[in-house]
Each structure stands twice: as C-alpha cells, then as structure tokens.
mmCIF file of C-alpha atoms in Angstrom:
data_model
loop_
_atom_site.group_PDB
_atom_site.id
_atom_site.type_symbol
_atom_site.label_atom_id
_atom_site.label_comp_id
_atom_site.label_asym_id
_atom_site.label_seq_id
_atom_site.Cartn_x
_atom_site.Cartn_y
_atom_site.Cartn_z
ATOM 1 C CA UNK A 1 -36.408 44.925 -348.554
ATOM 2 C CA UNK A 2 -35.596 41.074 -350.043
ATOM 3 C CA UNK A 3 -37.619 38.177 -351.319
ATOM 4 C CA UNK A 4 -37.749 36.568 -347.973
ATOM 5 C CA UNK A 5 -39.858 39.773 -346.152
ATOM 6 C CA UNK A 6 -41.988 39.427 -349.069
ATOM 7 C CA UNK A 7 -42.994 36.131 -349.037
ATOM 8 C CA UNK A 8 -43.719 36.670 -344.924
ATOM 9 C CA UNK A 9 -46.050 39.518 -345.766
ATOM 10 C CA UNK A 10 -48.007 37.130 -348.727
ATOM 11 C CA UNK A 11 -47.954 34.373 -345.591
ATOM 12 C CA UNK A 12 -49.586 36.379 -343.129
ATOM 13 C CA UNK A 13 -52.055 38.145 -345.562
ATOM 14 C CA UNK A 14 -52.923 34.887 -347.397
ATOM 15 C CA UNK A 15 -54.432 31.600 -345.688
ATOM 16 C CA UNK A 16 -55.042 29.528 -348.894
ATOM 17 C CA UNK A 17 -51.701 27.821 -350.345
ATOM 18 C CA UNK A 18 -52.412 28.501 -354.601
ATOM 19 C CA UNK A 19 -53.202 31.518 -353.797
ATOM 20 C CA UNK A 20 -49.928 31.967 -352.529
ATOM 21 C CA UNK A 21 -48.127 30.025 -354.327
ATOM 22 C CA UNK A 22 -49.574 32.422 -356.994
ATOM 23 C CA UNK A 23 -48.550 35.725 -355.482
ATOM 24 C CA UNK A 24 -44.545 34.683 -355.429
ATOM 25 C CA UNK A 25 -44.619 33.042 -359.160
ATOM 26 C CA UNK A 26 -46.116 36.940 -359.888
ATOM 27 C CA UNK A 27 -43.323 38.601 -357.472
ATOM 28 C CA UNK A 28 -41.129 36.445 -358.902
ATOM 29 C CA UNK A 29 -41.826 36.575 -362.926
ATOM 30 C CA UNK A 30 -43.217 41.127 -362.357
ATOM 31 C CA UNK A 31 -40.270 42.286 -359.286
ATOM 32 C CA UNK A 32 -36.895 40.346 -359.481
ATOM 33 C CA UNK A 33 -37.530 39.323 -363.251
ATOM 34 C CA UNK A 34 -37.605 35.437 -362.155
ATOM 35 C CA UNK A 35 -38.385 32.692 -364.081
ATOM 36 C CA UNK A 36 -40.465 30.953 -361.555
ATOM 37 C CA UNK A 37 -40.150 26.848 -360.833
ATOM 38 C CA UNK A 38 -41.936 24.212 -358.706
ATOM 39 C CA UNK A 39 -38.605 23.625 -357.164
ATOM 40 C CA UNK A 40 -37.921 27.597 -356.709
ATOM 41 C CA UNK A 41 -41.596 27.996 -355.283
ATOM 42 C CA UNK A 42 -41.219 25.266 -352.580
ATOM 43 C CA UNK A 43 -37.621 26.249 -351.429
ATOM 44 C CA UNK A 44 -39.115 29.009 -350.987
ATOM 45 C CA UNK A 45 -42.647 29.023 -349.567
ATOM 46 C CA UNK A 46 -42.016 24.818 -348.206
ATOM 47 C CA UNK A 47 -46.054 24.613 -347.567
ATOM 48 C CA UNK A 48 -48.489 22.485 -349.079
ATOM 49 C CA UNK A 49 -47.546 18.937 -350.463
ATOM 50 C CA UNK A 50 -45.333 18.759 -353.486
ATOM 51 C CA UNK A 51 -47.593 19.070 -356.342
ATOM 52 C CA UNK A 52 -48.931 22.142 -354.431
ATOM 53 C CA UNK A 53 -46.222 25.133 -356.101
ATOM 54 C CA UNK A 54 -46.436 22.413 -359.627
ATOM 55 C CA UNK A 55 -50.347 23.380 -359.637
ATOM 56 C CA UNK A 56 -50.236 26.561 -358.584
ATOM 57 C CA UNK A 57 -47.013 27.702 -361.719
ATOM 58 C CA UNK A 58 -50.384 25.872 -363.814
ATOM 59 C CA UNK A 59 -52.582 28.731 -362.855
ATOM 60 C CA UNK A 60 -49.952 31.315 -363.433
ATOM 61 C CA UNK A 61 -48.886 30.723 -366.607
ATOM 62 C CA UNK A 62 -52.871 29.792 -367.680
ATOM 63 C CA UNK A 63 -53.529 33.862 -366.216
ATOM 64 C CA UNK A 64 -50.503 35.117 -367.811
ATOM 65 C CA UNK A 65 -51.517 32.804 -371.360
ATOM 66 C CA UNK A 66 -55.145 34.492 -371.240
ATOM 67 C CA UNK A 67 -54.287 38.274 -370.211
ATOM 68 C CA UNK A 68 -51.556 37.783 -373.560
ATOM 69 C CA UNK A 69 -54.259 36.739 -375.567
ATOM 70 C CA UNK A 70 -57.058 39.493 -374.365
ATOM 71 C CA UNK A 71 -54.070 41.938 -375.181
ATOM 72 C CA UNK A 72 -53.059 41.002 -379.103
ATOM 73 C CA UNK A 73 -56.897 40.383 -379.786
ATOM 74 C CA UNK A 74 -57.390 44.085 -379.751
ATOM 75 C CA UNK A 75 -59.463 45.606 -382.639
ATOM 76 C CA UNK A 76 -57.642 47.993 -383.398
ATOM 77 C CA UNK A 77 -54.463 46.520 -384.483
ATOM 78 C CA UNK A 78 -53.632 46.349 -388.277
ATOM 79 C CA UNK A 79 -54.218 41.589 -389.083
ATOM 80 C CA UNK A 80 -49.822 41.409 -389.190
ATOM 81 C CA UNK A 81 -49.362 43.040 -386.667
ATOM 82 C CA UNK A 82 -52.381 40.996 -385.138
ATOM 83 C CA UNK A 83 -50.705 37.580 -386.237
ATOM 84 C CA UNK A 84 -46.330 38.716 -385.280
ATOM 85 C CA UNK A 85 -48.389 39.536 -381.955
ATOM 86 C CA UNK A 86 -49.963 36.285 -381.910
ATOM 87 C CA UNK A 87 -47.336 34.317 -382.952
ATOM 88 C CA UNK A 88 -45.180 36.090 -380.241
ATOM 89 C CA UNK A 89 -47.151 34.765 -377.830
ATOM 90 C CA UNK A 90 -47.543 31.411 -378.481
ATOM 91 C CA UNK A 91 -43.313 30.908 -378.868
ATOM 92 C CA UNK A 92 -43.578 32.999 -375.575
ATOM 93 C CA UNK A 93 -46.087 30.095 -374.223
ATOM 94 C CA UNK A 94 -44.677 27.572 -376.022
ATOM 95 C CA UNK A 95 -41.499 28.228 -374.088
ATOM 96 C CA UNK A 96 -42.822 28.651 -371.189
ATOM 97 C CA UNK A 97 -44.642 25.408 -371.282
ATOM 98 C CA UNK A 98 -41.206 23.813 -372.146
ATOM 99 C CA UNK A 99 -39.572 25.609 -369.340
ATOM 100 C CA UNK A 100 -42.360 24.700 -367.042
ATOM 101 C CA UNK A 101 -42.123 21.167 -367.654
ATOM 102 C CA UNK A 102 -38.715 20.706 -367.765
ATOM 103 C CA UNK A 103 -38.721 22.594 -363.884
ATOM 104 C CA UNK A 104 -41.528 20.085 -363.610
ATOM 105 C CA UNK A 105 -40.021 17.297 -363.944
ATOM 106 C CA UNK A 106 -36.556 18.274 -361.999
ATOM 107 C CA UNK A 107 -39.105 19.155 -359.705
ATOM 108 C CA UNK A 108 -39.987 15.421 -359.441
ATOM 109 C CA UNK A 109 -36.678 14.808 -359.367
ATOM 110 C CA UNK A 110 -35.957 16.772 -357.133
ATOM 111 C CA UNK A 111 -38.932 16.535 -355.339
ATOM 112 C CA UNK A 112 -38.542 12.186 -355.149
ATOM 113 C CA UNK A 113 -34.819 12.966 -353.832
ATOM 114 C CA UNK A 114 -36.321 14.929 -351.724
ATOM 115 C CA UNK A 115 -38.818 12.222 -350.957
ATOM 116 C CA UNK A 116 -36.352 9.085 -349.937
ATOM 117 C CA UNK A 117 -34.511 11.320 -347.783
ATOM 118 C CA UNK A 118 -36.600 12.428 -345.365
ATOM 119 C CA UNK A 119 -37.917 9.154 -345.646
ATOM 120 C CA UNK A 120 -35.368 7.861 -344.900
ATOM 121 C CA UNK A 121 -34.974 10.661 -342.211
ATOM 122 C CA UNK A 122 -38.771 9.614 -341.133
ATOM 123 C CA UNK A 123 -36.429 5.736 -340.772
ATOM 124 C CA UNK A 124 -34.237 7.409 -338.983
ATOM 125 C CA UNK A 125 -36.490 8.956 -336.772
ATOM 126 C CA UNK A 126 -38.451 6.209 -336.284
ATOM 127 C CA UNK A 127 -35.322 3.810 -335.034
ATOM 128 C CA UNK A 128 -34.289 7.249 -332.879
ATOM 129 C CA UNK A 129 -38.218 7.826 -331.667
ATOM 130 C CA UNK A 130 -37.438 3.538 -330.885
ATOM 131 C CA UNK A 131 -34.218 4.284 -329.028
ATOM 132 C CA UNK A 132 -35.667 7.581 -327.612
ATOM 133 C CA UNK A 133 -38.703 5.943 -326.304
ATOM 134 C CA UNK A 134 -36.688 2.714 -324.786
ATOM 135 C CA UNK A 135 -34.091 5.777 -322.980
ATOM 136 C CA UNK A 136 -36.757 7.388 -321.721
ATOM 137 C CA UNK A 137 -38.475 3.917 -320.080
ATOM 138 C CA UNK A 138 -35.173 3.753 -318.624
ATOM 139 C CA UNK A 139 -34.613 7.172 -317.514
ATOM 140 C CA UNK A 140 -38.046 6.649 -316.170
ATOM 141 C CA UNK A 141 -36.700 3.150 -314.445
ATOM 142 C CA UNK A 142 -33.890 5.396 -313.640
ATOM 143 C CA UNK A 143 -35.656 7.953 -312.072
ATOM 144 C CA UNK A 144 -37.758 5.943 -309.989
ATOM 145 C CA UNK A 145 -35.103 4.125 -308.790
ATOM 146 C CA UNK A 146 -33.174 7.937 -307.868
ATOM 147 C CA UNK A 147 -36.699 8.469 -306.414
ATOM 148 C CA UNK A 148 -36.759 5.732 -304.554
ATOM 149 C CA UNK A 149 -32.855 6.267 -303.672
ATOM 150 C CA UNK A 150 -33.432 9.558 -302.256
ATOM 151 C CA UNK A 151 -36.839 8.531 -300.250
ATOM 152 C CA UNK A 152 -34.018 6.061 -298.509
ATOM 153 C CA UNK A 153 -31.876 9.554 -298.333
ATOM 154 C CA UNK A 154 -34.240 12.265 -296.960
ATOM 155 C CA UNK A 155 -35.075 9.446 -294.392
ATOM 156 C CA UNK A 156 -32.048 8.614 -293.034
ATOM 157 C CA UNK A 157 -30.673 12.860 -293.909
ATOM 158 C CA UNK A 158 -33.780 13.082 -291.514
ATOM 159 C CA UNK A 159 -32.419 10.478 -288.808
ATOM 160 C CA UNK A 160 -28.204 11.991 -289.524
ATOM 161 C CA UNK A 161 -29.660 15.172 -288.601
ATOM 162 C CA UNK A 162 -31.146 14.061 -285.419
ATOM 163 C CA UNK A 163 -27.520 11.869 -285.043
ATOM 164 C CA UNK A 164 -25.810 14.996 -285.280
ATOM 165 C CA UNK A 165 -28.188 16.551 -282.514
ATOM 166 C CA UNK A 166 -26.997 13.660 -280.176
ATOM 167 C CA UNK A 167 -23.762 14.368 -280.867
ATOM 168 C CA UNK A 168 -23.475 17.862 -280.435
ATOM 169 C CA UNK A 169 -25.049 17.354 -277.157
ATOM 170 C CA UNK A 170 -23.281 14.228 -276.730
ATOM 171 C CA UNK A 171 -20.438 17.016 -277.791
ATOM 172 C CA UNK A 172 -21.580 19.619 -275.713
ATOM 173 C CA UNK A 173 -21.674 17.973 -272.749
ATOM 174 C CA UNK A 174 -18.381 15.808 -273.257
ATOM 175 C CA UNK A 175 -16.758 19.405 -273.217
ATOM 176 C CA UNK A 176 -18.340 20.574 -270.046
ATOM 177 C CA UNK A 177 -16.925 17.264 -268.717
ATOM 178 C CA UNK A 178 -13.365 17.750 -269.626
ATOM 179 C CA UNK A 179 -13.536 21.321 -268.709
ATOM 180 C CA UNK A 180 -14.353 19.804 -264.868
ATOM 181 C CA UNK A 181 -11.660 16.548 -265.776
ATOM 182 C CA UNK A 182 -8.982 19.667 -266.784
ATOM 183 C CA UNK A 183 -9.463 21.459 -263.630
ATOM 184 C CA UNK A 184 -9.698 18.521 -261.312
ATOM 185 C CA UNK A 185 -6.360 17.588 -262.897
ATOM 186 C CA UNK A 186 -5.400 20.678 -261.907
ATOM 187 C CA UNK A 187 -5.920 20.415 -258.786
ATOM 188 C CA UNK A 188 -4.856 16.381 -258.985
ATOM 189 C CA UNK A 189 -1.515 18.000 -259.640
ATOM 190 C CA UNK A 190 -1.471 20.181 -257.034
ATOM 191 C CA UNK A 191 -1.936 17.630 -254.772
ATOM 192 C CA UNK A 192 0.834 15.442 -256.143
ATOM 193 C CA UNK A 193 2.775 18.209 -255.978
ATOM 194 C CA UNK A 194 2.270 18.660 -252.627
ATOM 195 C CA UNK A 195 2.733 15.214 -252.178
ATOM 196 C CA UNK A 196 5.635 13.978 -254.081
ATOM 197 C CA UNK A 197 7.799 16.543 -252.219
ATOM 198 C CA UNK A 198 5.896 15.203 -248.568
ATOM 199 C CA UNK A 199 7.746 12.181 -250.300
ATOM 200 C CA UNK A 200 10.295 13.733 -250.805
ATOM 201 C CA UNK A 201 10.925 14.455 -247.828
ATOM 202 C CA UNK A 202 9.760 11.639 -246.029
ATOM 203 C CA UNK A 203 12.637 9.904 -248.611
ATOM 204 C CA UNK A 204 15.395 11.884 -247.775
ATOM 205 C CA UNK A 205 14.460 11.485 -244.086
ATOM 206 C CA UNK A 206 14.356 7.508 -244.728
ATOM 207 C CA UNK A 207 17.574 7.231 -246.797
ATOM 208 C CA UNK A 208 19.134 9.086 -243.594
ATOM 209 C CA UNK A 209 17.654 7.006 -240.963
ATOM 210 C CA UNK A 210 18.736 3.731 -243.648
ATOM 211 C CA UNK A 211 22.745 5.373 -243.341
ATOM 212 C CA UNK A 212 22.819 5.367 -240.132
ATOM 213 C CA UNK A 213 20.913 1.673 -239.598
ATOM 214 C CA UNK A 214 23.476 0.860 -241.758
ATOM 215 C CA UNK A 215 26.665 2.712 -239.948
ATOM 216 C CA UNK A 216 24.703 0.410 -236.882
ATOM 217 C CA UNK A 217 24.660 -2.744 -238.810
ATOM 218 C CA UNK A 218 28.470 -2.586 -239.903
ATOM 219 C CA UNK A 219 29.213 -1.602 -236.190
ATOM 220 C CA UNK A 220 26.837 -4.667 -235.396
ATOM 221 C CA UNK A 221 28.802 -6.773 -237.639
ATOM 222 C CA UNK A 222 32.199 -5.895 -236.753
ATOM 223 C CA UNK A 223 31.095 -6.737 -233.669
ATOM 224 C CA UNK A 224 30.571 -9.712 -234.274
ATOM 225 C CA UNK A 225 33.624 -10.248 -236.592
ATOM 226 C CA UNK A 226 35.457 -9.819 -233.146
ATOM 227 C CA UNK A 227 32.821 -12.165 -231.485
ATOM 228 C CA UNK A 228 33.252 -14.966 -233.767
ATOM 229 C CA UNK A 229 36.943 -14.884 -234.335
ATOM 230 C CA UNK A 230 37.399 -15.246 -230.209
ATOM 231 C CA UNK A 231 35.308 -17.717 -230.156
ATOM 232 C CA UNK A 232 37.810 -19.571 -233.385
ATOM 233 C CA UNK A 233 40.361 -19.216 -231.385
ATOM 234 C CA UNK A 234 38.278 -20.638 -228.180
ATOM 235 C CA UNK A 235 37.071 -22.900 -230.307
ATOM 236 C CA UNK A 236 40.892 -24.220 -231.411
ATOM 237 C CA UNK A 237 42.433 -23.862 -227.863
ATOM 238 C CA UNK A 238 38.964 -26.356 -227.077
ATOM 239 C CA UNK A 239 40.501 -28.341 -229.982
ATOM 240 C CA UNK A 240 44.157 -28.682 -228.735
ATOM 241 C CA UNK A 241 43.172 -29.343 -225.280
ATOM 242 C CA UNK A 242 40.718 -32.278 -226.521
ATOM 243 C CA UNK A 243 43.730 -33.446 -228.583
ATOM 244 C CA UNK A 244 45.862 -33.328 -226.133
ATOM 245 C CA UNK A 245 43.741 -34.959 -223.751
ATOM 246 C CA UNK A 246 42.645 -37.858 -226.249
ATOM 247 C CA UNK A 247 47.117 -37.988 -226.659
ATOM 248 C CA UNK A 248 46.865 -38.707 -222.952
ATOM 249 C CA UNK A 249 44.672 -40.960 -222.875
ATOM 250 C CA UNK A 250 46.058 -43.221 -225.628
ATOM 251 C CA UNK A 251 48.550 -43.772 -223.781
ATOM 252 C CA UNK A 252 46.766 -44.070 -220.754
ATOM 253 C CA UNK A 253 44.056 -46.670 -222.750
ATOM 254 C CA UNK A 254 47.821 -48.245 -224.218
ATOM 255 C CA UNK A 255 49.117 -48.274 -221.273
ATOM 256 C CA UNK A 256 46.245 -49.728 -219.291
ATOM 257 C CA UNK A 257 45.413 -52.397 -222.046
ATOM 258 C CA UNK A 258 48.970 -53.803 -221.056
ATOM 259 C CA UNK A 259 48.558 -53.262 -217.418
ATOM 260 C CA UNK A 260 45.005 -55.527 -217.407
ATOM 261 C CA UNK A 261 46.784 -57.967 -220.087
ATOM 262 C CA UNK A 262 49.154 -58.484 -216.729
ATOM 263 C CA UNK A 263 45.751 -57.721 -214.953
ATOM 264 C CA UNK A 264 44.373 -60.933 -216.614
ATOM 265 C CA UNK A 265 47.066 -62.939 -215.888
ATOM 266 C CA UNK A 266 47.167 -62.034 -212.329
ATOM 267 C CA UNK A 267 43.641 -61.946 -211.517
ATOM 268 C CA UNK A 268 42.698 -64.075 -209.333
ATOM 269 C CA UNK A 269 45.376 -61.608 -207.781
ATOM 270 C CA UNK A 270 45.335 -58.821 -208.264
ATOM 271 C CA UNK A 271 41.230 -58.039 -208.316
ATOM 272 C CA UNK A 272 41.356 -54.524 -206.275
ATOM 273 C CA UNK A 273 44.200 -53.411 -208.543
ATOM 274 C CA UNK A 274 41.502 -54.068 -211.245
ATOM 275 C CA UNK A 275 39.360 -52.334 -209.863
ATOM 276 C CA UNK A 276 41.722 -49.643 -209.464
ATOM 277 C CA UNK A 277 41.983 -49.171 -212.703
ATOM 278 C CA UNK A 278 38.748 -49.134 -214.036
ATOM 279 C CA UNK A 279 37.962 -46.552 -211.736
ATOM 280 C CA UNK A 280 40.126 -44.650 -212.906
ATOM 281 C CA UNK A 281 39.103 -45.482 -216.874
ATOM 282 C CA UNK A 282 36.078 -44.258 -215.830
ATOM 283 C CA UNK A 283 36.936 -40.901 -214.524
ATOM 284 C CA UNK A 284 39.091 -39.854 -217.534
ATOM 285 C CA UNK A 285 36.624 -41.381 -220.276
ATOM 286 C CA UNK A 286 33.556 -38.736 -217.669
ATOM 287 C CA UNK A 287 36.122 -35.490 -218.463
ATOM 288 C CA UNK A 288 36.616 -36.693 -222.074
ATOM 289 C CA UNK A 289 32.676 -36.520 -222.281
ATOM 290 C CA UNK A 290 32.767 -33.357 -220.568
ATOM 291 C CA UNK A 291 35.250 -32.040 -222.420
ATOM 292 C CA UNK A 292 32.587 -33.181 -225.486
ATOM 293 C CA UNK A 293 29.947 -31.083 -224.388
ATOM 294 C CA UNK A 294 31.979 -28.281 -223.786
ATOM 295 C CA UNK A 295 32.776 -28.293 -227.167
ATOM 296 C CA UNK A 296 29.805 -28.446 -228.340
ATOM 297 C CA UNK A 297 28.837 -26.150 -226.524
ATOM 298 C CA UNK A 298 31.258 -22.970 -228.633
ATOM 299 C CA UNK A 299 29.886 -24.642 -231.547
ATOM 300 C CA UNK A 300 26.266 -24.083 -230.638
ATOM 301 C CA UNK A 301 27.662 -20.397 -230.194
ATOM 302 C CA UNK A 302 30.039 -20.712 -233.352
ATOM 303 C CA UNK A 303 26.825 -21.653 -235.186
ATOM 304 C CA UNK A 304 24.839 -18.682 -233.859
ATOM 305 C CA UNK A 305 27.243 -16.093 -234.481
ATOM 306 C CA UNK A 306 28.699 -17.357 -238.418
ATOM 307 C CA UNK A 307 25.115 -16.901 -238.804
ATOM 308 C CA UNK A 308 24.812 -13.175 -238.022
ATOM 309 C CA UNK A 309 27.805 -12.673 -239.813
ATOM 310 C CA UNK A 310 25.306 -15.053 -243.641
ATOM 311 C CA UNK A 311 24.195 -11.273 -244.796
ATOM 312 C CA UNK A 312 27.940 -9.824 -245.353
ATOM 313 C CA UNK A 313 30.077 -13.135 -246.503
ATOM 314 C CA UNK A 314 29.314 -15.924 -249.660
ATOM 315 C CA UNK A 315 26.787 -18.507 -248.233
ATOM 316 C CA UNK A 316 28.770 -20.723 -249.759
ATOM 317 C CA UNK A 317 32.281 -19.832 -247.970
ATOM 318 C CA UNK A 318 30.763 -19.619 -244.471
ATOM 319 C CA UNK A 319 28.911 -23.076 -244.506
ATOM 320 C CA UNK A 320 32.135 -25.042 -246.347
ATOM 321 C CA UNK A 321 33.929 -23.550 -242.907
ATOM 322 C CA UNK A 322 31.465 -23.913 -240.162
ATOM 323 C CA UNK A 323 31.489 -27.825 -242.080
ATOM 324 C CA UNK A 324 34.925 -27.896 -241.837
ATOM 325 C CA UNK A 325 35.181 -27.357 -237.805
ATOM 326 C CA UNK A 326 32.830 -29.458 -237.177
ATOM 327 C CA UNK A 327 34.337 -32.046 -238.790
ATOM 328 C CA UNK A 328 37.866 -31.217 -236.839
ATOM 329 C CA UNK A 329 35.159 -30.542 -233.050
ATOM 330 C CA UNK A 330 32.855 -33.897 -233.651
ATOM 331 C CA UNK A 331 36.460 -36.654 -234.264
ATOM 332 C CA UNK A 332 37.462 -36.630 -230.885
ATOM 333 C CA UNK A 333 34.282 -36.760 -229.300
ATOM 334 C CA UNK A 334 33.337 -39.803 -231.474
ATOM 335 C CA UNK A 335 36.447 -40.840 -230.718
ATOM 336 C CA UNK A 336 36.167 -40.525 -226.624
ATOM 337 C CA UNK A 337 32.748 -41.653 -227.188
ATOM 338 C CA UNK A 338 34.283 -45.032 -228.720
ATOM 339 C CA UNK A 339 37.016 -44.973 -226.064
ATOM 340 C CA UNK A 340 34.244 -44.782 -223.654
ATOM 341 C CA UNK A 341 32.210 -47.948 -225.059
ATOM 342 C CA UNK A 342 34.898 -49.908 -226.004
ATOM 343 C CA UNK A 343 36.369 -49.373 -221.792
ATOM 344 C CA UNK A 344 32.174 -50.586 -220.734
ATOM 345 C CA UNK A 345 32.541 -53.775 -222.701
ATOM 346 C CA UNK A 346 36.488 -54.957 -221.611
ATOM 347 C CA UNK A 347 34.797 -54.039 -217.875
ATOM 348 C CA UNK A 348 31.927 -56.192 -218.575
#
C-alpha cells in the first residue's frame, strides 16, 4: 500500500478536517518514519485553510508530549532514570518544537507564495472569466444570428425543395417532349429524305429541260444572227442605192440649178420648160422620200433583231454598232429632206 491509498482511506473514514490531519501525522510518524510538517500535510490532504495543518501538527505533538510524560512518570522507575528520561523527553520536545516552528515558518512562506500565486491566478482567472463572458456574449449573439440564418436557410431549403420538385416535373415533361420531338424529328427526316429525293429528280428533269431550252435558244440565236447578217447586207445595199441616188440627185440638182439659172434669164420665153423641170425635181424628191422610208423600215427590223441578240453580246458594243449604222442611214435621209426643202423654196 502507498501513502496516497492510506490517506484516501482516512478521508473516506473521517469527515473532520483536523481529525484527518492528526491521523495523517500519526501515519507519517509511526508507519512511514517521516517527521510531519505543515507543508507536507497540506500537500497530502489538500483540505481546509492554510492554518489547519499547523494546528493539527501542534495538537499531534501535544498529544505525543502528554503520552511521553505519562510513560516517563512511572513510579517503579529509579529517580536518575526518570530524570534522564525527563531530560530526554524535554530535549525531544524542544527539538520537535523547533522543527515544527521551522516547518511552520517554511510553510508560511510557501503558503504566502502560494497565496500570491493563487491571487495572481485568481486575477488571471477573473480576466479570463471576463474574456470568456465577452466571448460567451459574442458567441450567444453569433448563435442568435446563426439561428436566424438557419431559419432563413431552412425556409430557403423548403423553397428550393419545392422548386426542385417543380423542376423535376418540368424535366420529366421536357424529357417527354424531347422524346416526342425526337420521334417527330425522325419522321421529318424521313419525309425530308423523300422530298429531297423528289427534288433531286425534279432538279435533274429541270436541268434536262434547261439544257434543251439552251440548245433551242442557241439555235434561235444562230437563226437571228443569220437574219441580222442578211438584214445588214440588205441595209448596206439600201445605203449603197441611197448613195447612188444622192449622187444622181446631186448631179441632177446641179444640172437643174444651172438650168434654173438659165431659165430665170429666159423666164419670159420658157415658163413651160421651167414647170417641167420642177415636176421632174418633185418626182426625184418623192423617190428619195420613198427610199428614206424603206431605209427606216429596214433600220427598225435591224434594231429588233439586234435587241434579240443582246442576251449573247455586250450591250455597249451592240449599241455602238447600231448607233453607227443609224448615223450612216440617217445622213442620206437628212440630205434628201434638205434638197426637198430647197426645191420647194425655189419653186415658191
């Protein structure tokens, strides 16, 4: 058994603090051979105030002294033995008392240091307690905020669950619609494939018809080119005839002018001859007018043929050629009209 076990048994058996300290003193002195001190007693028992172990120690030594006096004062001992025993007991008592006083002083110093340390610890504990109280209040406030946030989060969680349920329903409906749309898309793809095949067949037929129409158009263009070439030749021939008529008309005009000049000198005697000349000039003018009308008709035919050929030729090139031919064709007509006006003026 250890001293801690014995002290635990004493604490369980006794309730009085002084009785516990006295039992511990006897235990240390008689069983374990230690001289009990106040500091040692307080370290083992840890009960009561600082003066409790010192008082228990004084009582223990007082009991020991009384018991020693009784033992020494036996009547059957010789006087010198009794005196020696008394001196020994007195010396032991003084030694024990000195040891007790020294232990008490040391205990007081230790106790004061322990009190100072305890006071410092108390102040630190008070500071920590205040800090703990502030922290507790802050934690309470934070816990209140967290409770409010928790309530808000719980309400949001309920809303989110309701929204998730609605979204699940919408997702199921969307999946159903997607399945239906996929089926419809498959049907549409099949229909589209059929229609695409039909369009391809129709496109092939249209291309064939277009190729045939293009061949016909090329044939018509070639025919129109042949007709235009023929018309150009006829126009050139007409222009040549008109040029010849203009040259002849100029010769006749010059001759008639000369004749008219001589006729004016012989006006009185040759009135009938002048009238004949005027009739001849009028006939030549009518011929020139008829040639100009024929030329205009040929020009209209040429312009119609050229318009049909515009799809296969450059517009600027065709227009330039027609303008040149029109200028060549218009010049003899203008000259013939000028001669006709001059003849009319002379006749007047």
